mmCIF file of C-alpha atoms in Angstrom:
data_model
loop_
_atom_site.group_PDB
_atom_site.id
_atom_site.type_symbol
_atom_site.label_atom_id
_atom_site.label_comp_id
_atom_site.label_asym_id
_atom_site.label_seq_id
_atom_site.Cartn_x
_atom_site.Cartn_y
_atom_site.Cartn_z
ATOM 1 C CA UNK A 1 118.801 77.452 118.479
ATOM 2 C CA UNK A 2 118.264 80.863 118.808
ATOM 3 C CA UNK A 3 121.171 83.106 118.567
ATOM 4 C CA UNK A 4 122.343 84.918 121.896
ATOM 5 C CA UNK A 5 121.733 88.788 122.102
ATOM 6 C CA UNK A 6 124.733 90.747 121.767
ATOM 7 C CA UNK A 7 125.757 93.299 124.453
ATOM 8 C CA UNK A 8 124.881 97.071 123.196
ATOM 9 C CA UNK A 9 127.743 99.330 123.411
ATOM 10 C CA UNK A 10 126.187 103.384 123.794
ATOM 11 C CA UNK A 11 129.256 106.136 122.963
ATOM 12 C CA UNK A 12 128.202 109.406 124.799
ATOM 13 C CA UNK A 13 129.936 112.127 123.597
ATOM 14 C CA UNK A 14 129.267 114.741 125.432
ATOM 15 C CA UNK A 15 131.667 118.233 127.099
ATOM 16 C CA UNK A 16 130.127 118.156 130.293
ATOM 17 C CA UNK A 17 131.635 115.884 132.742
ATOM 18 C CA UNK A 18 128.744 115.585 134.764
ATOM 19 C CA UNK A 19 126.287 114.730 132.148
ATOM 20 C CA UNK A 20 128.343 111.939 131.110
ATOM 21 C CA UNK A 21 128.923 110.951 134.651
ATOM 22 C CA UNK A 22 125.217 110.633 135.078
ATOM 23 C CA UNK A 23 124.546 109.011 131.421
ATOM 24 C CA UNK A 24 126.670 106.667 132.156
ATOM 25 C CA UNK A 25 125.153 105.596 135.572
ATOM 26 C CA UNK A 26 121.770 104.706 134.124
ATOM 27 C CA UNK A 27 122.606 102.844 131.057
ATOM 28 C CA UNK A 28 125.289 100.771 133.095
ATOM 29 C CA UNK A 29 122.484 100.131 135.048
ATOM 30 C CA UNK A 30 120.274 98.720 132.270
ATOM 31 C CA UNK A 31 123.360 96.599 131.248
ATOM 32 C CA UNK A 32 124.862 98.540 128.275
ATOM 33 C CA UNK A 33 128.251 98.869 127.988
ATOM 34 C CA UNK A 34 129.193 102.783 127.750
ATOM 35 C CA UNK A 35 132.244 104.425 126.487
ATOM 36 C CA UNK A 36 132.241 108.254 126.064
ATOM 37 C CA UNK A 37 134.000 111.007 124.419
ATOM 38 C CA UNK A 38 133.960 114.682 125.032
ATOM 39 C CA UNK A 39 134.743 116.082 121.479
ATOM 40 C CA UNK A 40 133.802 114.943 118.147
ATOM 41 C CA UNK A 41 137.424 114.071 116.840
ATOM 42 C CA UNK A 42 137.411 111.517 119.829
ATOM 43 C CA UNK A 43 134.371 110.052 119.123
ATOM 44 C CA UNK A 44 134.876 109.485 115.158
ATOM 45 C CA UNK A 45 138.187 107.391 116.415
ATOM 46 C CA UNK A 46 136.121 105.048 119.103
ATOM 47 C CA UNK A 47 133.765 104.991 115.827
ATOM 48 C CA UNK A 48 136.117 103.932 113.538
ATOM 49 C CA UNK A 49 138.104 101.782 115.815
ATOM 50 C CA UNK A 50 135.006 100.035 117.650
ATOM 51 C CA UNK A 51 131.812 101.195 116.084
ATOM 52 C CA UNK A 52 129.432 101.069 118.678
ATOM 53 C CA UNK A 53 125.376 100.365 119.060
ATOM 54 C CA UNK A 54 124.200 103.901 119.184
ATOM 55 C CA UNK A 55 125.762 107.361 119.895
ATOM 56 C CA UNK A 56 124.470 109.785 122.058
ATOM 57 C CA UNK A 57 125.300 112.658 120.527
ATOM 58 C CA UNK A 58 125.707 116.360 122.281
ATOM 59 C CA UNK A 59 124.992 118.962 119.494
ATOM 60 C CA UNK A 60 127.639 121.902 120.834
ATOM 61 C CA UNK A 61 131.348 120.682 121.186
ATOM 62 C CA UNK A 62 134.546 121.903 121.431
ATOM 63 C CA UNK A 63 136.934 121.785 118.701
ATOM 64 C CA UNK A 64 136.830 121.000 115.235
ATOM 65 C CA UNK A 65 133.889 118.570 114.480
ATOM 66 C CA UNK A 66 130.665 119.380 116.350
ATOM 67 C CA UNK A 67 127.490 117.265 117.064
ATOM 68 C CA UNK A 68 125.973 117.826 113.663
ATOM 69 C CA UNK A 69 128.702 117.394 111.635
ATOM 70 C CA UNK A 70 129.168 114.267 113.326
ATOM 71 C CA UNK A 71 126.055 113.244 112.815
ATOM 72 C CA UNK A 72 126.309 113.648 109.076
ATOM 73 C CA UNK A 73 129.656 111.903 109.504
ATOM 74 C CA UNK A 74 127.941 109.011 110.919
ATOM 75 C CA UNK A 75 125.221 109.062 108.408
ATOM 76 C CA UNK A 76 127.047 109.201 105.376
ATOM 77 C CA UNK A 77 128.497 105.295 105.502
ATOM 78 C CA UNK A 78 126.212 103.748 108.035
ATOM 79 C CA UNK A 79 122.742 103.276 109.614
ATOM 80 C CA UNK A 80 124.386 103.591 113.133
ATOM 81 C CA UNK A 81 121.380 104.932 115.675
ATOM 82 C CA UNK A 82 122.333 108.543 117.021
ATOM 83 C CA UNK A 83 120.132 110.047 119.711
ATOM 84 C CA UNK A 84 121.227 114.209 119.516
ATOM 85 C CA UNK A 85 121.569 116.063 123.158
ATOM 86 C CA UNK A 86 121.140 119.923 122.843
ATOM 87 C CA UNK A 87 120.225 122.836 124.853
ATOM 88 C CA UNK A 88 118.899 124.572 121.942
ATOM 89 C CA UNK A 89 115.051 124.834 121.788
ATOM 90 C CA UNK A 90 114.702 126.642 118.717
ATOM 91 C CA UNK A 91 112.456 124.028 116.012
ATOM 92 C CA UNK A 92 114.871 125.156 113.399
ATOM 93 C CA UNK A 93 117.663 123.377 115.150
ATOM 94 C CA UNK A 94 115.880 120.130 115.667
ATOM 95 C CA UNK A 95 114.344 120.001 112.436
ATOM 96 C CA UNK A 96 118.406 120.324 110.731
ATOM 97 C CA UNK A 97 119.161 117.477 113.375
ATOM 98 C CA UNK A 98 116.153 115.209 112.225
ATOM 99 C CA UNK A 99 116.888 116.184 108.470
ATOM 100 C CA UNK A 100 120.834 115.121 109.109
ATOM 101 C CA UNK A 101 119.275 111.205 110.186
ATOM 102 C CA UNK A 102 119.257 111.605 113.788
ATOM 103 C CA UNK A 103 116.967 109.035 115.272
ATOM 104 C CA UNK A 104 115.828 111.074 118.491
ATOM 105 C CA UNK A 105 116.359 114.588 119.866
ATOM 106 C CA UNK A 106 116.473 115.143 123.849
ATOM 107 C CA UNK A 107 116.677 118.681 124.457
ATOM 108 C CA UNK A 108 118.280 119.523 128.131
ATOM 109 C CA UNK A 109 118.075 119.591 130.848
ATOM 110 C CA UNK A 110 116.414 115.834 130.264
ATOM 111 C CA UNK A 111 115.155 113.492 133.102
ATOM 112 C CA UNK A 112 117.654 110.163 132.829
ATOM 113 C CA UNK A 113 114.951 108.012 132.819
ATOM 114 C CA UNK A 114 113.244 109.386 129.718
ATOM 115 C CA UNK A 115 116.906 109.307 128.611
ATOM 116 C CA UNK A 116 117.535 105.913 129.087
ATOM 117 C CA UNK A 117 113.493 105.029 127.976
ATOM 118 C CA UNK A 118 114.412 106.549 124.560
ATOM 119 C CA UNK A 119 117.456 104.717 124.059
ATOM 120 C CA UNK A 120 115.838 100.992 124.941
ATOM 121 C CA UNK A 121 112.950 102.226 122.092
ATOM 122 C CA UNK A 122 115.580 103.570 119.269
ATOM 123 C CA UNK A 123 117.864 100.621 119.877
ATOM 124 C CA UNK A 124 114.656 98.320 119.724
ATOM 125 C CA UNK A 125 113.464 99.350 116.786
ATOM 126 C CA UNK A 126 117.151 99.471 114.972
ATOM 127 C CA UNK A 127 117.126 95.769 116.155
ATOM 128 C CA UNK A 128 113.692 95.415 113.648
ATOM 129 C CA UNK A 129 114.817 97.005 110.896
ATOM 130 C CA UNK A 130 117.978 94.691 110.247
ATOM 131 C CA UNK A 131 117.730 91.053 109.603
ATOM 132 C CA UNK A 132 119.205 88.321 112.292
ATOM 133 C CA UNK A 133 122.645 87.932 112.652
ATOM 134 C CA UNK A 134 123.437 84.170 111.925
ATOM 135 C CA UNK A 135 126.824 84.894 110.236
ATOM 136 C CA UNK A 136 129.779 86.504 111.630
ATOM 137 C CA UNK A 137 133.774 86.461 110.489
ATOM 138 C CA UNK A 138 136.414 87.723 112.581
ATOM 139 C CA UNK A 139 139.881 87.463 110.658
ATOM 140 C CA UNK A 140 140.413 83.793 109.807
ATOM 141 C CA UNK A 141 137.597 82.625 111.826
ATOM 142 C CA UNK A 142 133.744 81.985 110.703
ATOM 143 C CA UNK A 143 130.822 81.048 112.316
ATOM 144 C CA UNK A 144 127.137 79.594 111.105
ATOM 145 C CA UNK A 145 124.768 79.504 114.255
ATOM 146 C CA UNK A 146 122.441 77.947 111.892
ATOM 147 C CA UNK A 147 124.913 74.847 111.070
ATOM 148 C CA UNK A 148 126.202 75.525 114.612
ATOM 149 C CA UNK A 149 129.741 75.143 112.461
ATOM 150 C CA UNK A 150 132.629 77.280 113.194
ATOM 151 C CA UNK A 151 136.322 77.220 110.785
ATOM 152 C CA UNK A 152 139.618 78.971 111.280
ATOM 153 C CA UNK A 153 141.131 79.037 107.613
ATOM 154 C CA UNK A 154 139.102 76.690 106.384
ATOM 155 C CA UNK A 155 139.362 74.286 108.873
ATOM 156 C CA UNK A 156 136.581 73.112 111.198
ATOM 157 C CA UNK A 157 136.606 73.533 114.836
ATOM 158 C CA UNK A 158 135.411 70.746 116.944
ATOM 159 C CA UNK A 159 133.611 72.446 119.667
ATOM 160 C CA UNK A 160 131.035 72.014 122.578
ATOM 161 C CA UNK A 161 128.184 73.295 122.315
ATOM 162 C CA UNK A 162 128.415 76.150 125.235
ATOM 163 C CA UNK A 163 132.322 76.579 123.696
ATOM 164 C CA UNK A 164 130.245 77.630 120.427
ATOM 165 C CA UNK A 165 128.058 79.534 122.643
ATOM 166 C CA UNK A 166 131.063 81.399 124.155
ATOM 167 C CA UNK A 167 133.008 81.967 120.929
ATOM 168 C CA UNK A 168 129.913 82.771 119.152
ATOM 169 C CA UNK A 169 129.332 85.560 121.430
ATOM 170 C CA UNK A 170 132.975 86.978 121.959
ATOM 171 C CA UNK A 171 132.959 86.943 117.568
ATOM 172 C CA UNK A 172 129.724 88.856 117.642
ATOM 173 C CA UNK A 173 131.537 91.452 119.790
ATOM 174 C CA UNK A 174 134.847 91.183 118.814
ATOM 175 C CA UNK A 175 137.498 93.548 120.316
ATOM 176 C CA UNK A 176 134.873 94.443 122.993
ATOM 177 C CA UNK A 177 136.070 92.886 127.018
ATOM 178 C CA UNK A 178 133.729 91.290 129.064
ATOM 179 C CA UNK A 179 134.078 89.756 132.411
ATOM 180 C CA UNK A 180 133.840 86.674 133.705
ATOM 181 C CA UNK A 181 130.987 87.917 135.496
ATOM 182 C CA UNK A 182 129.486 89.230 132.626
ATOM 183 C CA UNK A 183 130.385 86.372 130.135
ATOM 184 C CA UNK A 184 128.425 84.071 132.836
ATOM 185 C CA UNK A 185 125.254 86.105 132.493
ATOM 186 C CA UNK A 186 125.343 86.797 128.951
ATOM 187 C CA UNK A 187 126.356 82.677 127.505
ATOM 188 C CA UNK A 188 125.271 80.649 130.593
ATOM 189 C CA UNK A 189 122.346 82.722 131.596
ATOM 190 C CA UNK A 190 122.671 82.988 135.109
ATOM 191 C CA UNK A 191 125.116 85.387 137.896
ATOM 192 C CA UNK A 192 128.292 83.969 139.163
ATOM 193 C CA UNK A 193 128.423 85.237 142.089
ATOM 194 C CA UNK A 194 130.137 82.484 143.632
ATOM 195 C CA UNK A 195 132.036 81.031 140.662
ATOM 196 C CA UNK A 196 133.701 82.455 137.448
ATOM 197 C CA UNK A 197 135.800 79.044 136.998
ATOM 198 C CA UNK A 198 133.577 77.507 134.469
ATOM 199 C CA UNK A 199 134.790 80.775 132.535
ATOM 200 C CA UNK A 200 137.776 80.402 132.644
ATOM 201 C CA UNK A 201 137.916 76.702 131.826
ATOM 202 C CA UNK A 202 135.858 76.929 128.612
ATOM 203 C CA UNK A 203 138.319 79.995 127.446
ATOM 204 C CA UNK A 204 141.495 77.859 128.139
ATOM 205 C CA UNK A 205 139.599 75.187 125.894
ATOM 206 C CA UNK A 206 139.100 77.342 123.121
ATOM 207 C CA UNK A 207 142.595 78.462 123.262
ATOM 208 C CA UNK A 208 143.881 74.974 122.379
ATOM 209 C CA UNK A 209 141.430 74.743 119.437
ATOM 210 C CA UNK A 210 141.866 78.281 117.958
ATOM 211 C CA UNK A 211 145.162 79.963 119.063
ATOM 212 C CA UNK A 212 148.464 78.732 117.429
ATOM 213 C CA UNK A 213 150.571 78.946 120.661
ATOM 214 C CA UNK A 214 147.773 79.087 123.254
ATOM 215 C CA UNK A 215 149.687 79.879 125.940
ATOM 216 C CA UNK A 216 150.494 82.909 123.746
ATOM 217 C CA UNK A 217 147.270 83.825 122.649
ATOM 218 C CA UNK A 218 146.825 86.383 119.747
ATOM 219 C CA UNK A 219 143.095 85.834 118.750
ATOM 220 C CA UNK A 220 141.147 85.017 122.548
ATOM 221 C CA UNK A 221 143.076 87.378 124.708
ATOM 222 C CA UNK A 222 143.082 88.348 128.170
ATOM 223 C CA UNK A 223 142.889 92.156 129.048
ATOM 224 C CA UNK A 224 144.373 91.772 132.735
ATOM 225 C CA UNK A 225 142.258 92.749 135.404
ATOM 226 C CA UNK A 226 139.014 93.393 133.252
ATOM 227 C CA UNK A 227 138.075 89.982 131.126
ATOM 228 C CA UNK A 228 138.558 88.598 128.058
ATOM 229 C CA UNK A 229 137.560 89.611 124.119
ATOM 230 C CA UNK A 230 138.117 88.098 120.939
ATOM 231 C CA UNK A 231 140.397 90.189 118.762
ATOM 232 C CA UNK A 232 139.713 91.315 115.305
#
């Protein structure tokens, strides 16, 4: 069975309000998750904290840490895409951004679309260069989508096959929420407009299989009014 796509996460860090306002807009709208930042200090924390698909990345911010030398941040321990967003033109500027390991360079103002376009092709073809995922361990817990096996210390779980589906998913995301509404797209495949109960059934089960106290979770929690994630 093949294994279900993770959700991307884009960080925009960006100064300007507005341009990560707009940003935003049109990569929620081609179902990314966003979070932003609007200095590079901030965005090295949501990097280290929840490391993210790919950053989009202004070149001039405020304080301490600016685009570039968050780029070469980023570059010295990982292969994390970064698209750069600068107002400079000058060839010299791009070429030190390229040379740093930045995998695009918009200059601005930028169209949204080609914005967007650009991000779908760099995140595609960061998607090439690394094998399939058919591992993943989240504290105590591991997964094999090829045995379709999951343990908790050792132990084996004995789960459905869309409770695999689910936990497989939340593990290959962990400490990122998702909604019921989302959770239905991205495990069953289809909108739930209408109902989000299955969703909540197939968490409760997983509860009383993984959690200790379940009705004190500490691994599958519930972020109240948002959704659910599975905590690293």
């Amino acid at each position: 069975m093949a294994t279900l796509p993770d959700m991307t996460t884009v960080l925009v860090v960006d100064d300007e309000p507005t341009v990560r306002d707009v940003v935003s807009r049109y990569l929620e709208r081609d179902g990314h998750r966003v979070v932003t930042a609007e200095d590079g200090d901030t965005a090295r924390a949501i990097i280290d904290r929840e490391p993210p698909s790919l950053v989009l990345l202004d070149v001039m911010l405020p304080g301490k840490t600016n685009g570039l030398d968050l780029c070469r941040w980023i570059r010295s321990s990982s292969e994390l895409p970064v698209i750069l967003l600068t107002a400079r033109v000058e060839e010299a500027d791009r070429i030190v951004g390229l040379e740093l390991g930045a995998d695009d360079y918009i200059t601005k103002p930028f169209s949204p679309r080609e914005l967007a376009t650009r991000v779908k092709t760099v995140l595609r073809r960061a998607r090439a260069s690394r094998p399939p995922l058919d591992r993943v361990s989240v504290g105590l817990l591991e997964m094999d989508t090829n045995t379709r096996e999951a343990r908790r210390g050792g132990d084996a779980l004995c789960l459905t096959a869309k409770e695999f589906d689910l936990l497989w998913f939340l593990a290959s995301n962990a400490n990122q929420v998702f909604s019921r509404d989302q959770l239905m797209e991205r495990v069953w495949g289809y909108s739930a407009a209408l109902d989000t109960g299955t969703v909540t059934v197939h968490i409760r089960r997983l509860r009383e299989k993984l959690e200790a106290d379940p009705s004190d979770p500490q691994l599958l929690e519930t972020v109240w009014g948002v959704g659910y994630r599975l905590r690293a």
